[in-house]
Amino acid sequence: MEIFIGTLVTLAIYIIWVNNTIISRYNTVKASWSDVLTQQNEIIKVLPVLEKAISGHKEYEKEVMTKVTELRTSAGGVQEGNINPSALNDVQSKIGALQTAINIVQENYPDLNTHELVTGYMKAVEETQKQVSAALRLFNANTMKYNETLQVFPNNIINNLISRKKKLSFYTDQQAEDNFTYKPDF
């Protein structure tokens, strides 16, 4: 009888531990997503200042202003309560388009090359973009750990009975993925 009770207690402790691990990893993924949003918000803070600096030159290039406006609109779709990698992917592609447009404007209009303000803000956007990329790598790593925790036996049984957490999607850059010629057979 003591062995049976000891086995039940051990099993209960194990089930509690697995459930707590699932919840802990889920919370880690949520925190990682918040880090991504924090870095993304740094870009959003720079945009109004960049927009103001460029507005003086908008008679030369309206495309840049359009891209800044599109980026600000897309950035509104990335929200803390909603883990949505596809919305972030849209923002990331618009940042790339903005950087390309700024570079074209600087090449076409040398007076913008000397404009330290525009160059300084674009460097700030690029640096913050690197930080967003690092935060996304951490988010994907934490998402992978979380998803693995849900999939392995007996965690999957405990999750289905108690936690009922769902697998989360990774952030993927579809545009970059389309440029690769090699496609793994998953």
Coordinates of C-alpha atoms in Angstrom, one line a residue:
M1 CA 0.0 0.0 0.0
E2 CA 2.9 2.4 0.8
I3 CA 4.4 1.7 -2.6
F4 CA 1.1 2.5 -4.3
I5 CA 0.7 5.8 -2.4
G6 CA 4.4 6.6 -3.1
T7 CA 3.9 5.9 -6.8
L8 CA 0.8 8.1 -6.9
V9 CA 2.5 11.0 -5.1
T10 CA 5.5 10.7 -7.5
L11 CA 3.2 10.6 -10.5
A12 CA 1.3 13.7 -9.2
I13 CA 4.5 15.6 -8.6
Y14 CA 5.7 14.7 -12.2
I15 CA 2.4 15.8 -13.7
I16 CA 2.5 19.1 -11.8
W17 CA 6.1 19.6 -12.9
V18 CA 5.3 19.0 -16.6
N19 CA 2.3 21.3 -16.4
N20 CA 4.4 24.0 -14.8
T21 CA 7.1 23.5 -17.5
I22 CA 4.5 24.0 -20.2
I23 CA 3.2 27.2 -18.6
S24 CA 6.6 28.5 -18.0
R25 CA 7.7 28.0 -21.6
Y26 CA 4.5 29.5 -22.8
N27 CA 5.2 32.6 -20.7
T28 CA 8.8 32.7 -22.0
V29 CA 7.5 32.8 -25.5
K30 CA 5.0 35.6 -24.6
A31 CA 7.9 37.6 -23.0
S32 CA 10.0 37.0 -26.1
W33 CA 7.2 38.4 -28.3
S34 CA 7.0 41.4 -26.0
D35 CA 10.8 42.0 -26.6
V36 CA 10.2 41.9 -30.4
L37 CA 7.5 44.5 -30.0
T38 CA 9.7 46.6 -27.8
Q39 CA 12.4 46.7 -30.4
Q40 CA 9.8 47.3 -33.2
N41 CA 8.4 50.2 -31.2
E42 CA 11.9 51.8 -31.2
I43 CA 11.6 52.0 -35.0
I44 CA 8.1 53.4 -34.7
K45 CA 9.5 56.2 -32.4
V46 CA 12.1 57.1 -35.0
L47 CA 9.6 57.3 -37.9
P48 CA 7.8 60.6 -37.0
V49 CA 11.2 62.3 -36.8
L50 CA 12.4 60.7 -40.0
E51 CA 9.1 61.7 -41.6
K52 CA 9.5 65.3 -40.5
A53 CA 13.1 65.4 -41.8
I54 CA 12.2 64.0 -45.1
S55 CA 9.0 66.1 -45.5
G56 CA 11.3 69.1 -46.3
H57 CA 12.5 67.1 -49.4
K58 CA 9.2 65.6 -50.4
E59 CA 9.0 67.6 -53.6
Y60 CA 12.0 65.5 -54.7
E61 CA 10.6 62.1 -53.7
K62 CA 7.1 61.3 -52.6
E63 CA 7.7 57.6 -52.6
V64 CA 9.8 57.8 -49.4
M65 CA 7.0 59.5 -47.6
T66 CA 4.5 56.9 -48.9
K67 CA 6.7 54.1 -47.6
V68 CA 7.1 55.8 -44.2
T69 CA 3.3 56.1 -43.9
E70 CA 2.7 52.5 -45.0
L71 CA 5.2 51.4 -42.4
R72 CA 3.5 53.3 -39.7
T73 CA 0.2 51.8 -40.7
S74 CA 1.5 48.2 -40.8
A75 CA 3.3 48.7 -37.5
G76 CA -0.1 49.2 -35.9
G77 CA -1.0 45.6 -36.7
V78 CA 1.8 44.3 -34.4
Q79 CA 0.3 44.1 -31.0
E80 CA 1.4 42.7 -27.6
G81 CA -1.7 40.6 -26.9
N82 CA -1.7 39.0 -30.3
I83 CA 1.3 36.8 -31.3
N84 CA 1.1 37.4 -35.1
P85 CA 4.4 36.7 -36.9
S86 CA 2.8 37.4 -40.3
A87 CA 1.9 41.0 -39.3
L88 CA 5.5 41.5 -38.2
N89 CA 6.7 40.0 -41.5
D90 CA 4.7 42.7 -43.3
V91 CA 6.3 45.4 -41.2
Q92 CA 9.8 43.9 -41.8
S93 CA 9.2 44.0 -45.6
K94 CA 8.1 47.6 -45.5
I95 CA 11.2 48.5 -43.5
G96 CA 13.3 47.0 -46.3
A97 CA 11.3 48.9 -48.9
L98 CA 11.8 52.1 -46.9
Q99 CA 15.6 51.6 -46.6
T100 CA 15.8 51.0 -50.4
A101 CA 13.8 54.1 -51.1
I102 CA 16.0 56.2 -48.8
N103 CA 19.1 54.9 -50.5
I104 CA 17.7 55.7 -53.9
V105 CA 16.8 59.3 -52.8
Q106 CA 20.3 59.8 -51.4
E107 CA 21.9 58.6 -54.6
N108 CA 19.6 60.7 -56.8
Y109 CA 19.8 63.9 -54.8
P110 CA 23.2 64.6 -53.4
D111 CA 21.9 67.4 -51.2
L112 CA 20.3 64.7 -49.1
N113 CA 23.7 62.9 -48.7
T114 CA 24.9 65.8 -46.6
H115 CA 21.8 65.9 -44.6
E116 CA 23.1 64.3 -41.4
L117 CA 19.7 64.1 -39.9
V118 CA 18.3 61.7 -42.4
T119 CA 21.4 59.6 -42.4
G120 CA 21.5 59.5 -38.6
Y121 CA 17.9 58.4 -38.4
M122 CA 18.3 55.8 -41.0
K123 CA 21.3 54.4 -39.0
A124 CA 19.0 54.3 -36.0
V125 CA 16.4 52.4 -38.0
E126 CA 19.0 50.0 -39.2
E127 CA 20.5 49.4 -35.8
T128 CA 17.0 48.9 -34.3
Q129 CA 16.3 46.5 -37.2
K130 CA 19.3 44.4 -36.1
Q131 CA 17.9 44.4 -32.6
V132 CA 14.5 43.3 -33.9
S133 CA 16.2 40.5 -35.8
A134 CA 18.0 39.3 -32.6
A135 CA 14.7 39.5 -30.7
L136 CA 13.1 37.4 -33.4
R137 CA 15.8 34.8 -33.2
L138 CA 15.2 34.5 -29.5
F139 CA 11.4 34.4 -30.0
N140 CA 11.8 31.5 -32.5
A141 CA 14.2 29.6 -30.2
N142 CA 11.7 30.0 -27.3
T143 CA 8.8 29.0 -29.5
M144 CA 10.8 25.9 -30.6
K145 CA 11.4 24.9 -27.0
Y146 CA 7.8 25.5 -26.1
N147 CA 6.4 23.5 -29.1
E148 CA 8.9 20.6 -28.4
T149 CA 7.6 20.6 -24.8
L150 CA 4.1 20.1 -26.0
Q151 CA 5.0 17.4 -28.5
V152 CA 7.1 15.0 -26.5
F153 CA 5.6 12.0 -24.6
P154 CA 4.2 12.1 -21.9
N155 CA 4.0 15.9 -22.0
N156 CA 1.6 15.8 -24.9
I157 CA -0.9 13.7 -22.8
I158 CA -0.6 15.9 -19.8
N159 CA -1.0 19.0 -22.0
N160 CA -4.2 17.6 -23.6
L161 CA -5.6 16.7 -20.2
I162 CA -4.7 19.7 -18.1
S163 CA -3.0 22.7 -19.8
R164 CA -4.6 22.5 -23.3
K165 CA -2.0 24.9 -24.7
K166 CA -1.7 25.1 -28.5
K167 CA 1.5 25.0 -30.6
L168 CA 2.6 28.5 -31.6
S169 CA 3.8 29.6 -35.0
F170 CA 7.4 30.7 -35.7
Y171 CA 8.3 34.0 -37.3
T172 CA 9.3 33.3 -40.9
D173 CA 10.4 35.7 -43.5
Q174 CA 8.6 34.5 -46.6
Q175 CA 10.4 36.8 -49.0
A176 CA 13.8 35.6 -47.8
E177 CA 12.6 32.0 -47.9
D178 CA 11.4 32.4 -51.5
N179 CA 14.9 33.5 -52.5
F180 CA 16.5 30.2 -51.4
T181 CA 16.9 27.6 -54.1
Y182 CA 17.3 24.7 -51.6
K183 CA 14.1 23.6 -49.9
P184 CA 14.4 21.0 -47.2
D185 CA 11.9 18.1 -47.2
F186 CA 10.1 18.5 -43.9

